[in-house]
Amino acid sequence: MNMQNRTKTNKNIIASLILILTFTSFSCSKGSSISTESGTQAPSSTPDDPTQPPEPTPTPPPNPVPTPTAKMYGVTVDSVANINDVVNSLNSLSQKATARIVFDEGMAASYYATPIQKIHNVSYVMGEILDSFYVKNVTAAQYLARTQEYYNALSSSVDIWEIGNEINGEWLGNTSDVATKMTSAYDFIKSKGKTTALTLYYNEDCWKYPSEEMFTWANANVPARMKSGLDYVLVSYYEDDCNGLRPNWQQVFAKLAQMFPNSKIGFGEMGTTKSQAAKTDMIQRYYRMNISQDRFVGGYFWWYFVQDMVPSSKPMWQILNNNLL
Protein backbone atom coordinates (compact mmCIF):
# COMPACT_ATOMS: atom_id res chain seq x y z
CA MET A 1 0.00 0.00 0.00
CA ASN A 2 1.47 3.35 -0.97
CA MET A 3 1.95 6.42 1.25
CA GLN A 4 -0.96 8.27 -0.31
CA ASN A 5 -3.39 5.58 0.83
CA ARG A 6 -1.84 5.43 4.30
CA THR A 7 -1.88 9.21 4.88
CA LYS A 8 -5.33 10.68 5.06
CA THR A 9 -6.45 14.18 5.75
CA ASN A 10 -8.33 14.97 8.95
CA LYS A 11 -11.43 15.59 6.88
CA ASN A 12 -11.43 12.07 5.47
CA ILE A 13 -10.79 10.52 8.90
CA ILE A 14 -13.69 12.40 10.49
CA ALA A 15 -16.00 11.50 7.63
CA SER A 16 -15.08 7.84 7.88
CA LEU A 17 -15.65 7.76 11.65
CA ILE A 18 -19.08 9.37 11.31
CA LEU A 19 -20.01 6.81 8.67
CA ILE A 20 -18.83 3.91 10.86
CA LEU A 21 -20.71 5.11 13.94
CA THR A 22 -23.90 5.70 11.97
CA PHE A 23 -23.81 2.26 10.36
CA THR A 24 -22.87 0.54 13.62
CA SER A 25 -25.83 2.01 15.51
CA PHE A 26 -28.13 0.91 12.69
CA SER A 27 -27.00 -2.70 12.49
CA CYS A 28 -25.26 -3.59 15.74
CA SER A 29 -27.46 -6.66 16.19
CA LYS A 30 -25.75 -8.29 13.17
CA GLY A 31 -22.20 -7.61 14.38
CA SER A 32 -21.37 -5.85 11.11
CA SER A 33 -18.04 -4.33 10.11
CA ILE A 34 -17.23 -1.94 7.30
CA SER A 35 -14.15 -1.08 5.28
CA THR A 36 -12.66 2.35 5.67
CA GLU A 37 -11.47 4.34 2.68
CA SER A 38 -7.94 3.02 3.18
CA GLY A 39 -9.14 -0.57 2.81
CA THR A 40 -8.68 -1.68 6.47
CA GLN A 41 -11.53 -3.17 8.49
CA ALA A 42 -13.24 -0.98 11.09
CA PRO A 43 -13.79 -2.69 14.49
CA SER A 44 -16.89 -4.83 14.77
CA SER A 45 -19.77 -3.55 16.91
CA THR A 46 -19.61 -6.87 18.81
CA PRO A 47 -15.89 -7.57 19.13
CA ASP A 48 -16.38 -10.19 21.89
CA ASP A 49 -18.96 -12.22 19.94
CA PRO A 50 -17.39 -15.68 19.44
CA THR A 51 -19.65 -16.32 16.44
CA GLN A 52 -18.12 -13.38 14.56
CA PRO A 53 -16.09 -14.78 11.60
CA PRO A 54 -12.43 -13.73 11.47
CA GLU A 55 -11.52 -10.91 9.14
CA PRO A 56 -9.84 -12.08 5.93
CA THR A 57 -6.10 -11.46 5.58
CA PRO A 58 -5.34 -9.28 2.55
CA THR A 59 -3.34 -11.02 -0.18
CA PRO A 60 -0.17 -9.02 -0.94
CA PRO A 61 0.65 -8.31 -4.57
CA PRO A 62 3.18 -10.77 -6.09
CA ASN A 63 6.79 -9.66 -6.05
CA PRO A 64 8.87 -9.89 -9.23
CA VAL A 65 11.42 -12.71 -9.29
CA PRO A 66 14.82 -11.14 -8.56
CA THR A 67 18.05 -11.93 -10.33
CA PRO A 68 21.02 -13.00 -8.22
CA THR A 69 22.54 -9.98 -6.51
CA ALA A 70 25.35 -11.44 -4.40
CA LYS A 71 26.92 -14.88 -4.82
CA MET A 72 25.83 -16.71 -7.96
CA TYR A 73 25.80 -20.51 -7.81
CA GLY A 74 25.74 -21.43 -11.47
CA VAL A 75 25.39 -24.70 -13.35
CA THR A 76 24.94 -25.30 -17.07
CA VAL A 77 21.96 -27.30 -18.32
CA ASP A 78 22.72 -28.39 -21.88
CA SER A 79 19.70 -30.67 -22.21
CA VAL A 80 16.14 -30.48 -20.88
CA ALA A 81 15.18 -33.95 -22.11
CA ASN A 82 15.07 -35.44 -18.60
CA ILE A 83 13.47 -32.38 -17.08
CA ASN A 84 12.04 -33.89 -13.89
CA ASP A 85 15.44 -35.18 -12.74
CA VAL A 86 17.06 -31.86 -13.71
CA VAL A 87 14.52 -29.94 -11.64
CA ASN A 88 14.94 -32.29 -8.68
CA SER A 89 18.74 -31.95 -8.77
CA LEU A 90 18.47 -28.16 -8.85
CA ASN A 91 15.82 -28.01 -6.16
CA SER A 92 17.79 -30.29 -3.82
CA LEU A 93 20.87 -28.05 -3.74
CA SER A 94 21.52 -26.22 -0.49
CA GLN A 95 21.71 -22.86 -2.30
CA LYS A 96 19.36 -21.47 -4.92
CA ALA A 97 21.19 -22.09 -8.18
CA THR A 98 21.31 -20.15 -11.42
CA ALA A 99 20.66 -22.61 -14.23
CA ARG A 100 22.25 -21.59 -17.51
CA ILE A 101 20.14 -23.12 -20.27
CA VAL A 102 21.85 -23.85 -23.58
CA PHE A 103 19.38 -23.14 -26.38
CA ASP A 104 20.30 -25.65 -29.08
CA GLU A 105 20.81 -24.69 -32.69
CA GLY A 106 17.76 -25.27 -34.87
CA MET A 107 15.32 -25.63 -31.97
CA ALA A 108 12.21 -23.48 -31.85
CA ALA A 109 11.91 -21.39 -28.70
CA SER A 110 8.57 -23.05 -27.96
CA TYR A 111 10.42 -26.33 -27.29
CA TYR A 112 11.86 -24.81 -24.11
CA ALA A 113 8.75 -23.08 -22.78
CA THR A 114 7.52 -25.77 -20.40
CA PRO A 115 10.93 -27.08 -19.25
CA ILE A 116 12.23 -23.60 -18.48
CA GLN A 117 9.10 -22.72 -16.54
CA LYS A 118 9.67 -25.81 -14.39
CA ILE A 119 13.33 -24.89 -13.87
CA HIS A 120 12.40 -21.30 -13.07
CA ASN A 121 10.17 -22.52 -10.26
CA VAL A 122 13.25 -23.74 -8.36
CA SER A 123 16.18 -21.64 -9.63
CA TYR A 124 17.20 -18.50 -11.43
CA VAL A 125 17.57 -18.91 -15.19
CA MET A 126 20.19 -17.57 -17.57
CA GLY A 127 19.36 -18.19 -21.21
CA GLU A 128 22.24 -18.72 -23.64
CA ILE A 129 20.93 -17.49 -26.98
CA LEU A 130 23.32 -19.65 -29.00
CA ASP A 131 26.38 -21.67 -28.05
CA SER A 132 29.61 -20.32 -29.50
CA PHE A 133 30.17 -23.45 -31.59
CA TYR A 134 27.17 -22.59 -33.80
CA VAL A 135 27.49 -18.81 -34.07
CA LYS A 136 29.34 -19.04 -37.39
CA ASN A 137 26.41 -20.98 -38.88
CA VAL A 138 23.95 -18.07 -38.72
CA THR A 139 23.96 -14.61 -40.26
CA ALA A 140 23.74 -11.46 -38.18
CA ALA A 141 20.09 -11.07 -39.21
CA GLN A 142 19.34 -14.66 -38.19
CA TYR A 143 21.08 -14.17 -34.84
CA LEU A 144 18.93 -11.13 -34.07
CA ALA A 145 15.78 -12.92 -35.22
CA ARG A 146 16.65 -15.83 -32.94
CA THR A 147 17.16 -13.44 -30.02
CA GLN A 148 13.76 -11.87 -30.67
CA GLU A 149 12.03 -15.25 -31.03
CA TYR A 150 13.44 -16.59 -27.78
CA TYR A 151 12.74 -13.39 -25.90
CA ASN A 152 9.13 -13.27 -27.07
CA ALA A 153 8.55 -16.90 -26.09
CA LEU A 154 10.51 -17.14 -22.84
CA SER A 155 10.90 -13.69 -21.31
CA SER A 156 8.77 -14.49 -18.27
CA SER A 157 11.04 -17.39 -17.29
CA VAL A 158 14.51 -16.02 -18.11
CA ASP A 159 16.20 -13.73 -15.59
CA ILE A 160 19.48 -13.12 -17.46
CA TRP A 161 20.11 -13.18 -21.20
CA GLU A 162 23.55 -14.34 -22.34
CA ILE A 163 23.76 -12.31 -25.54
CA GLY A 164 27.16 -13.69 -26.57
CA ASN A 165 29.00 -16.87 -25.62
CA GLU A 166 32.81 -17.20 -25.71
CA ILE A 167 32.54 -14.27 -28.03
CA ASN A 168 36.27 -13.86 -28.79
CA GLY A 169 36.85 -17.51 -29.75
CA GLU A 170 38.50 -17.95 -33.14
CA TRP A 171 35.89 -20.54 -34.16
CA LEU A 172 33.01 -18.03 -34.19
CA GLY A 173 33.93 -16.62 -37.60
CA ASN A 174 34.60 -13.17 -38.99
CA THR A 175 35.18 -10.69 -36.17
CA SER A 176 33.06 -7.95 -37.69
CA ASP A 177 30.10 -10.32 -38.11
CA VAL A 178 30.52 -11.66 -34.58
CA ALA A 179 30.56 -8.13 -33.14
CA THR A 180 27.40 -7.25 -35.07
CA LYS A 181 25.60 -10.33 -33.72
CA MET A 182 26.69 -9.50 -30.19
CA THR A 183 25.71 -5.83 -30.28
CA SER A 184 22.36 -6.39 -32.01
CA ALA A 185 21.34 -8.95 -29.40
CA TYR A 186 22.50 -6.68 -26.59
CA ASP A 187 20.63 -3.66 -27.96
CA PHE A 188 17.42 -5.66 -28.36
CA ILE A 189 17.47 -7.15 -24.86
CA LYS A 190 18.41 -3.81 -23.30
CA SER A 191 15.57 -2.11 -25.19
CA LYS A 192 13.24 -4.43 -23.27
CA GLY A 193 14.78 -3.41 -19.96
CA LYS A 194 16.13 -6.89 -19.27
CA THR A 195 19.36 -8.19 -17.74
CA THR A 196 22.28 -8.99 -20.03
CA ALA A 197 25.42 -11.11 -19.74
CA LEU A 198 28.41 -11.45 -22.04
CA THR A 199 30.73 -14.45 -21.77
CA LEU A 200 34.34 -14.02 -22.86
CA TYR A 201 36.80 -16.86 -23.51
CA TYR A 202 39.99 -16.80 -21.45
CA ASN A 203 42.86 -17.89 -23.69
CA GLU A 204 46.14 -16.66 -22.23
CA ASP A 205 48.96 -18.07 -24.39
CA CYS A 206 46.56 -20.43 -26.16
CA TRP A 207 44.91 -18.14 -28.71
CA LYS A 208 45.24 -18.77 -32.43
CA TYR A 209 45.72 -15.10 -33.35
CA PRO A 210 46.89 -12.32 -30.99
CA SER A 211 43.80 -10.25 -31.85
CA GLU A 212 41.64 -12.95 -30.24
CA GLU A 213 43.28 -12.68 -26.81
CA MET A 214 40.41 -11.98 -24.41
CA PHE A 215 41.27 -8.45 -23.30
CA THR A 216 42.55 -7.40 -26.73
CA TRP A 217 39.36 -8.56 -28.45
CA ALA A 218 37.04 -7.05 -25.85
CA ASN A 219 38.82 -3.72 -25.88
CA ALA A 220 38.63 -3.51 -29.67
CA ASN A 221 35.16 -4.93 -30.34
CA VAL A 222 32.89 -4.33 -27.35
CA PRO A 223 31.45 -0.83 -27.83
CA ALA A 224 31.44 1.77 -25.07
CA ARG A 225 27.69 1.43 -24.43
CA MET A 226 28.20 -2.25 -23.64
CA LYS A 227 31.32 -1.69 -21.56
CA SER A 228 29.27 0.60 -19.33
CA GLY A 229 25.90 -1.12 -19.65
CA LEU A 230 26.41 -4.90 -19.43
CA ASP A 231 24.96 -6.33 -16.23
CA TYR A 232 27.29 -9.34 -16.14
CA VAL A 233 30.63 -10.02 -17.80
CA LEU A 234 31.70 -13.63 -17.37
CA VAL A 235 34.75 -15.68 -18.26
CA SER A 236 34.67 -19.15 -19.80
CA TYR A 237 37.79 -21.15 -19.04
CA TYR A 238 38.73 -24.78 -19.58
CA GLU A 239 42.11 -25.70 -18.12
CA ASP A 240 42.31 -28.75 -20.39
CA ASP A 241 42.13 -26.49 -23.47
CA CYS A 242 44.90 -24.14 -22.33
CA ASN A 243 47.81 -26.41 -21.37
CA GLY A 244 46.59 -26.79 -17.80
CA LEU A 245 47.33 -23.14 -17.05
CA ARG A 246 46.07 -21.84 -13.71
CA PRO A 247 45.91 -18.06 -14.16
CA ASN A 248 46.21 -15.46 -11.45
CA TRP A 249 42.47 -14.88 -11.28
CA GLN A 250 42.79 -12.00 -8.86
CA GLN A 251 44.70 -10.06 -11.51
CA VAL A 252 42.41 -11.20 -14.33
CA PHE A 253 39.24 -10.03 -12.59
CA ALA A 254 40.82 -6.79 -11.42
CA LYS A 255 41.57 -5.99 -15.06
CA LEU A 256 38.12 -7.10 -16.18
CA ALA A 257 36.46 -4.92 -13.53
CA GLN A 258 38.41 -1.94 -14.80
CA MET A 259 37.30 -2.51 -18.40
CA PHE A 260 33.65 -3.05 -17.37
CA PRO A 261 33.20 -0.62 -14.47
CA ASN A 262 29.51 -1.27 -13.82
CA SER A 263 29.24 -5.01 -14.46
CA LYS A 264 29.11 -7.92 -12.06
CA ILE A 265 31.94 -10.29 -12.98
CA GLY A 266 32.58 -13.99 -12.58
CA PHE A 267 32.99 -17.30 -14.37
CA GLY A 268 30.53 -18.21 -17.10
CA GLU A 269 31.60 -21.72 -18.04
CA MET A 270 34.05 -24.38 -16.87
CA GLY A 271 34.49 -28.12 -16.49
CA THR A 272 36.50 -31.22 -17.30
CA THR A 273 35.82 -34.73 -18.59
CA LYS A 274 38.72 -36.25 -16.66
CA SER A 275 38.41 -38.50 -13.61
CA GLN A 276 36.08 -37.93 -10.69
CA ALA A 277 39.11 -36.91 -8.64
CA ALA A 278 40.01 -34.25 -11.23
CA LYS A 279 36.42 -33.00 -11.33
CA THR A 280 36.30 -32.83 -7.54
CA ASP A 281 39.55 -30.87 -7.41
CA MET A 282 38.34 -28.38 -10.03
CA ILE A 283 34.95 -27.83 -8.38
CA GLN A 284 36.60 -27.25 -5.01
CA ARG A 285 39.15 -24.80 -6.41
CA TYR A 286 36.70 -22.73 -8.44
CA TYR A 287 33.46 -22.76 -6.45
CA ARG A 288 35.41 -21.90 -3.28
CA MET A 289 37.57 -19.26 -4.96
CA ASN A 290 37.96 -16.03 -3.02
CA ILE A 291 38.41 -12.98 -5.27
CA SER A 292 38.88 -9.62 -3.58
CA GLN A 293 36.62 -7.63 -5.87
CA ASP A 294 33.30 -6.12 -4.78
CA ARG A 295 31.55 -7.05 -8.03
CA PHE A 296 32.78 -10.64 -8.22
CA VAL A 297 29.72 -12.93 -8.00
CA GLY A 298 31.18 -16.38 -8.66
CA GLY A 299 29.02 -18.02 -11.30
CA TYR A 300 31.22 -20.94 -12.44
CA PHE A 301 28.43 -22.75 -14.41
CA TRP A 302 29.86 -26.27 -14.49
CA TRP A 303 29.22 -27.39 -18.06
CA TYR A 304 28.59 -31.05 -17.25
CA PHE A 305 25.83 -30.61 -14.67
CA VAL A 306 23.38 -32.88 -16.53
CA GLN A 307 26.01 -35.54 -17.13
CA ASP A 308 27.62 -35.42 -13.67
CA MET A 309 24.92 -34.30 -11.24
CA VAL A 310 21.59 -35.51 -12.64
CA PRO A 311 19.98 -37.35 -10.96
CA SER A 312 20.97 -36.08 -7.53
CA SER A 313 21.96 -39.60 -6.44
CA LYS A 314 25.20 -39.29 -8.44
CA PRO A 315 28.32 -38.75 -6.29
CA MET A 316 29.29 -35.56 -8.11
CA TRP A 317 26.00 -33.91 -7.09
CA GLN A 318 27.02 -34.20 -3.44
CA ILE A 319 30.50 -32.88 -4.21
CA LEU A 320 29.01 -29.84 -5.94
CA ASN A 321 26.55 -29.26 -3.11
CA ASN A 322 29.33 -29.44 -0.51
CA ASN A 323 31.10 -26.57 -2.27
CA LEU A 324 28.19 -24.14 -2.54
CA LEU A 325 29.39 -21.89 0.25
XYZ file of C-alpha atoms in Angstrom:
325
model
C 0.000 0.000 0.000
C 1.472 3.348 -0.971
C 1.954 6.422 1.249
C -0.963 8.271 -0.312
C -3.392 5.578 0.831
C -1.843 5.426 4.300
C -1.879 9.207 4.880
C -5.335 10.679 5.056
C -6.448 14.184 5.755
C -8.329 14.970 8.951
C -11.428 15.589 6.885
C -11.434 12.069 5.470
C -10.786 10.525 8.898
C -13.686 12.401 10.490
C -16.001 11.504 7.628
C -15.085 7.838 7.883
C -15.648 7.758 11.653
C -19.078 9.371 11.314
C -20.005 6.811 8.672
C -18.827 3.910 10.857
C -20.712 5.110 13.944
C -23.895 5.696 11.973
C -23.814 2.263 10.357
C -22.869 0.536 13.618
C -25.826 2.010 15.511
C -28.127 0.914 12.692
C -26.999 -2.705 12.493
C -25.261 -3.589 15.743
C -27.455 -6.664 16.188
C -25.749 -8.294 13.170
C -22.204 -7.608 14.383
C -21.365 -5.849 11.110
C -18.044 -4.334 10.106
C -17.226 -1.943 7.301
C -14.146 -1.081 5.283
C -12.658 2.355 5.666
C -11.473 4.342 2.683
C -7.944 3.017 3.176
C -9.142 -0.574 2.812
C -8.677 -1.682 6.472
C -11.526 -3.168 8.491
C -13.237 -0.984 11.094
C -13.785 -2.694 14.487
C -16.891 -4.826 14.766
C -19.772 -3.546 16.908
C -19.613 -6.868 18.812
C -15.885 -7.575 19.131
C -16.385 -10.185 21.886
C -18.960 -12.218 19.941
C -17.392 -15.683 19.443
C -19.648 -16.319 16.438
C -18.118 -13.383 14.560
C -16.093 -14.783 11.599
C -12.425 -13.729 11.466
C -11.518 -10.913 9.144
C -9.836 -12.080 5.927
C -6.102 -11.464 5.581
C -5.342 -9.285 2.549
C -3.335 -11.017 -0.178
C -0.173 -9.022 -0.937
C 0.654 -8.309 -4.573
C 3.176 -10.766 -6.095
C 6.793 -9.664 -6.049
C 8.869 -9.887 -9.227
C 11.416 -12.706 -9.287
C 14.816 -11.137 -8.564
C 18.052 -11.928 -10.325
C 21.021 -12.997 -8.225
C 22.538 -9.975 -6.509
C 25.349 -11.444 -4.400
C 26.925 -14.884 -4.819
C 25.827 -16.710 -7.961
C 25.799 -20.511 -7.809
C 25.745 -21.431 -11.469
C 25.391 -24.703 -13.351
C 24.938 -25.299 -17.067
C 21.964 -27.304 -18.316
C 22.724 -28.387 -21.879
C 19.701 -30.665 -22.208
C 16.143 -30.484 -20.882
C 15.183 -33.949 -22.110
C 15.072 -35.443 -18.599
C 13.466 -32.381 -17.081
C 12.044 -33.890 -13.886
C 15.440 -35.183 -12.743
C 17.058 -31.864 -13.714
C 14.523 -29.941 -11.637
C 14.942 -32.294 -8.681
C 18.736 -31.950 -8.773
C 18.473 -28.164 -8.849
C 15.823 -28.012 -6.155
C 17.789 -30.294 -3.820
C 20.872 -28.050 -3.744
C 21.522 -26.220 -0.485
C 21.711 -22.864 -2.296
C 19.363 -21.466 -4.922
C 21.188 -22.088 -8.183
C 21.308 -20.148 -11.419
C 20.664 -22.612 -14.230
C 22.249 -21.591 -17.506
C 20.143 -23.119 -20.268
C 21.853 -23.851 -23.584
C 19.380 -23.139 -26.384
C 20.298 -25.646 -29.079
C 20.807 -24.688 -32.690
C 17.760 -25.266 -34.868
C 15.325 -25.629 -31.969
C 12.212 -23.476 -31.849
C 11.905 -21.394 -28.702
C 8.566 -23.054 -27.958
C 10.420 -26.326 -27.291
C 11.858 -24.807 -24.111
C 8.748 -23.075 -22.778
C 7.516 -25.773 -20.396
C 10.934 -27.084 -19.250
C 12.226 -23.598 -18.479
C 9.100 -22.716 -16.542
C 9.672 -25.807 -14.390
C 13.326 -24.893 -13.868
C 12.405 -21.305 -13.066
C 10.167 -22.520 -10.263
C 13.252 -23.743 -8.363
C 16.176 -21.644 -9.628
C 17.204 -18.504 -11.431
C 17.568 -18.905 -15.195
C 20.189 -17.569 -17.571
C 19.360 -18.187 -21.214
C 22.237 -18.722 -23.643
C 20.935 -17.488 -26.981
C 23.321 -19.648 -29.002
C 26.375 -21.666 -28.053
C 29.615 -20.319 -29.499
C 30.172 -23.448 -31.595
C 27.172 -22.586 -33.796
C 27.485 -18.807 -34.069
C 29.336 -19.037 -37.386
C 26.412 -20.975 -38.884
C 23.952 -18.071 -38.724
C 23.959 -14.613 -40.258
C 23.736 -11.456 -38.184
C 20.088 -11.072 -39.210
C 19.340 -14.657 -38.185
C 21.079 -14.167 -34.838
C 18.931 -11.130 -34.065
C 15.776 -12.924 -35.218
C 16.654 -15.830 -32.938
C 17.158 -13.443 -30.021
C 13.765 -11.867 -30.671
C 12.030 -15.245 -31.025
C 13.440 -16.593 -27.776
C 12.743 -13.387 -25.898
C 9.127 -13.270 -27.067
C 8.547 -16.897 -26.091
C 10.508 -17.144 -22.841
C 10.899 -13.687 -21.315
C 8.766 -14.493 -18.273
C 11.040 -17.393 -17.292
C 14.508 -16.023 -18.115
C 16.205 -13.730 -15.594
C 19.478 -13.121 -17.460
C 20.108 -13.181 -21.204
C 23.554 -14.341 -22.340
C 23.757 -12.314 -25.543
C 27.159 -13.694 -26.569
C 28.999 -16.873 -25.620
C 32.810 -17.203 -25.711
C 32.544 -14.267 -28.028
C 36.267 -13.861 -28.794
C 36.850 -17.509 -29.746
C 38.504 -17.947 -33.140
C 35.887 -20.542 -34.155
C 33.014 -18.026 -34.185
C 33.928 -16.621 -37.599
C 34.602 -13.170 -38.991
C 35.184 -10.694 -36.168
C 33.056 -7.952 -37.694
C 30.099 -10.317 -38.107
C 30.519 -11.657 -34.575
C 30.563 -8.135 -33.144
C 27.398 -7.254 -35.074
C 25.602 -10.332 -33.721
C 26.687 -9.499 -30.186
C 25.705 -5.829 -30.282
C 22.358 -6.386 -32.010
C 21.336 -8.955 -29.398
C 22.502 -6.675 -26.589
C 20.634 -3.657 -27.962
C 17.417 -5.662 -28.363
C 17.469 -7.154 -24.855
C 18.408 -3.807 -23.304
C 15.568 -2.114 -25.192
C 13.244 -4.434 -23.266
C 14.779 -3.408 -19.956
C 16.128 -6.893 -19.273
C 19.365 -8.188 -17.739
C 22.284 -8.988 -20.034
C 25.416 -11.115 -19.744
C 28.411 -11.453 -22.044
C 30.733 -14.447 -21.765
C 34.343 -14.022 -22.864
C 36.800 -16.862 -23.510
C 39.990 -16.797 -21.448
C 42.856 -17.892 -23.692
C 46.138 -16.663 -22.229
C 48.964 -18.069 -24.389
C 46.558 -20.431 -26.160
C 44.907 -18.137 -28.713
C 45.235 -18.770 -32.432
C 45.722 -15.103 -33.345
C 46.894 -12.320 -30.992
C 43.804 -10.248 -31.853
C 41.636 -12.949 -30.239
C 43.281 -12.682 -26.814
C 40.414 -11.980 -24.413
C 41.268 -8.448 -23.301
C 42.547 -7.401 -26.733
C 39.360 -8.561 -28.455
C 37.037 -7.054 -25.848
C 38.822 -3.723 -25.881
C 38.627 -3.508 -29.675
C 35.157 -4.932 -30.342
C 32.885 -4.333 -27.351
C 31.447 -0.826 -27.825
C 31.439 1.767 -25.072
C 27.692 1.431 -24.426
C 28.195 -2.252 -23.640
C 31.315 -1.687 -21.560
C 29.267 0.599 -19.334
C 25.896 -1.125 -19.651
C 26.409 -4.900 -19.426
C 24.955 -6.334 -16.228
C 27.291 -9.343 -16.140
C 30.634 -10.024 -17.801
C 31.695 -13.629 -17.368
C 34.753 -15.680 -18.258
C 34.673 -19.152 -19.796
C 37.786 -21.155 -19.038
C 38.734 -24.782 -19.578
C 42.105 -25.701 -18.122
C 42.307 -28.749 -20.392
C 42.133 -26.492 -23.470
C 44.895 -24.138 -22.328
C 47.810 -26.408 -21.372
C 46.589 -26.791 -17.797
C 47.329 -23.139 -17.051
C 46.069 -21.839 -13.708
C 45.906 -18.061 -14.158
C 46.206 -15.459 -11.445
C 42.472 -14.880 -11.277
C 42.789 -12.004 -8.860
C 44.695 -10.057 -11.510
C 42.407 -11.196 -14.332
C 39.236 -10.033 -12.594
C 40.815 -6.793 -11.422
C 41.575 -5.985 -15.057
C 38.118 -7.100 -16.175
C 36.458 -4.924 -13.531
C 38.408 -1.936 -14.803
C 37.297 -2.514 -18.400
C 33.651 -3.053 -17.375
C 33.197 -0.618 -14.470
C 29.507 -1.272 -13.824
C 29.245 -5.013 -14.456
C 29.106 -7.917 -12.058
C 31.936 -10.285 -12.975
C 32.579 -13.990 -12.581
C 32.995 -17.303 -14.367
C 30.526 -18.214 -17.098
C 31.598 -21.722 -18.040
C 34.047 -24.380 -16.874
C 34.491 -28.125 -16.491
C 36.504 -31.221 -17.304
C 35.821 -34.725 -18.586
C 38.718 -36.253 -16.658
C 38.413 -38.501 -13.610
C 36.082 -37.926 -10.688
C 39.106 -36.908 -8.640
C 40.012 -34.250 -11.234
C 36.419 -32.999 -11.328
C 36.303 -32.826 -7.543
C 39.550 -30.867 -7.408
C 38.339 -28.385 -10.029
C 34.954 -27.831 -8.377
C 36.602 -27.250 -5.007
C 39.150 -24.799 -6.407
C 36.699 -22.733 -8.441
C 33.462 -22.758 -6.446
C 35.407 -21.900 -3.276
C 37.565 -19.256 -4.960
C 37.963 -16.030 -3.019
C 38.409 -12.982 -5.272
C 38.879 -9.616 -3.579
C 36.621 -7.625 -5.868
C 33.299 -6.122 -4.782
C 31.552 -7.046 -8.027
C 32.781 -10.645 -8.220
C 29.724 -12.932 -7.999
C 31.177 -16.383 -8.662
C 29.021 -18.022 -11.305
C 31.218 -20.942 -12.439
C 28.434 -22.746 -14.407
C 29.862 -26.272 -14.488
C 29.220 -27.390 -18.064
C 28.594 -31.054 -17.253
C 25.832 -30.613 -14.675
C 23.380 -32.876 -16.530
C 26.014 -35.543 -17.129
C 27.624 -35.424 -13.667
C 24.919 -34.299 -11.239
C 21.593 -35.513 -12.637
C 19.981 -37.355 -10.959
C 20.973 -36.080 -7.535
C 21.957 -39.595 -6.438
C 25.195 -39.292 -8.440
C 28.321 -38.755 -6.286
C 29.292 -35.556 -8.112
C 26.004 -33.914 -7.090
C 27.017 -34.198 -3.441
C 30.501 -32.879 -4.211
C 29.009 -29.845 -5.936
C 26.555 -29.259 -3.110
C 29.330 -29.443 -0.506
C 31.100 -26.572 -2.266
C 28.189 -24.141 -2.541
C 29.390 -21.895 0.252
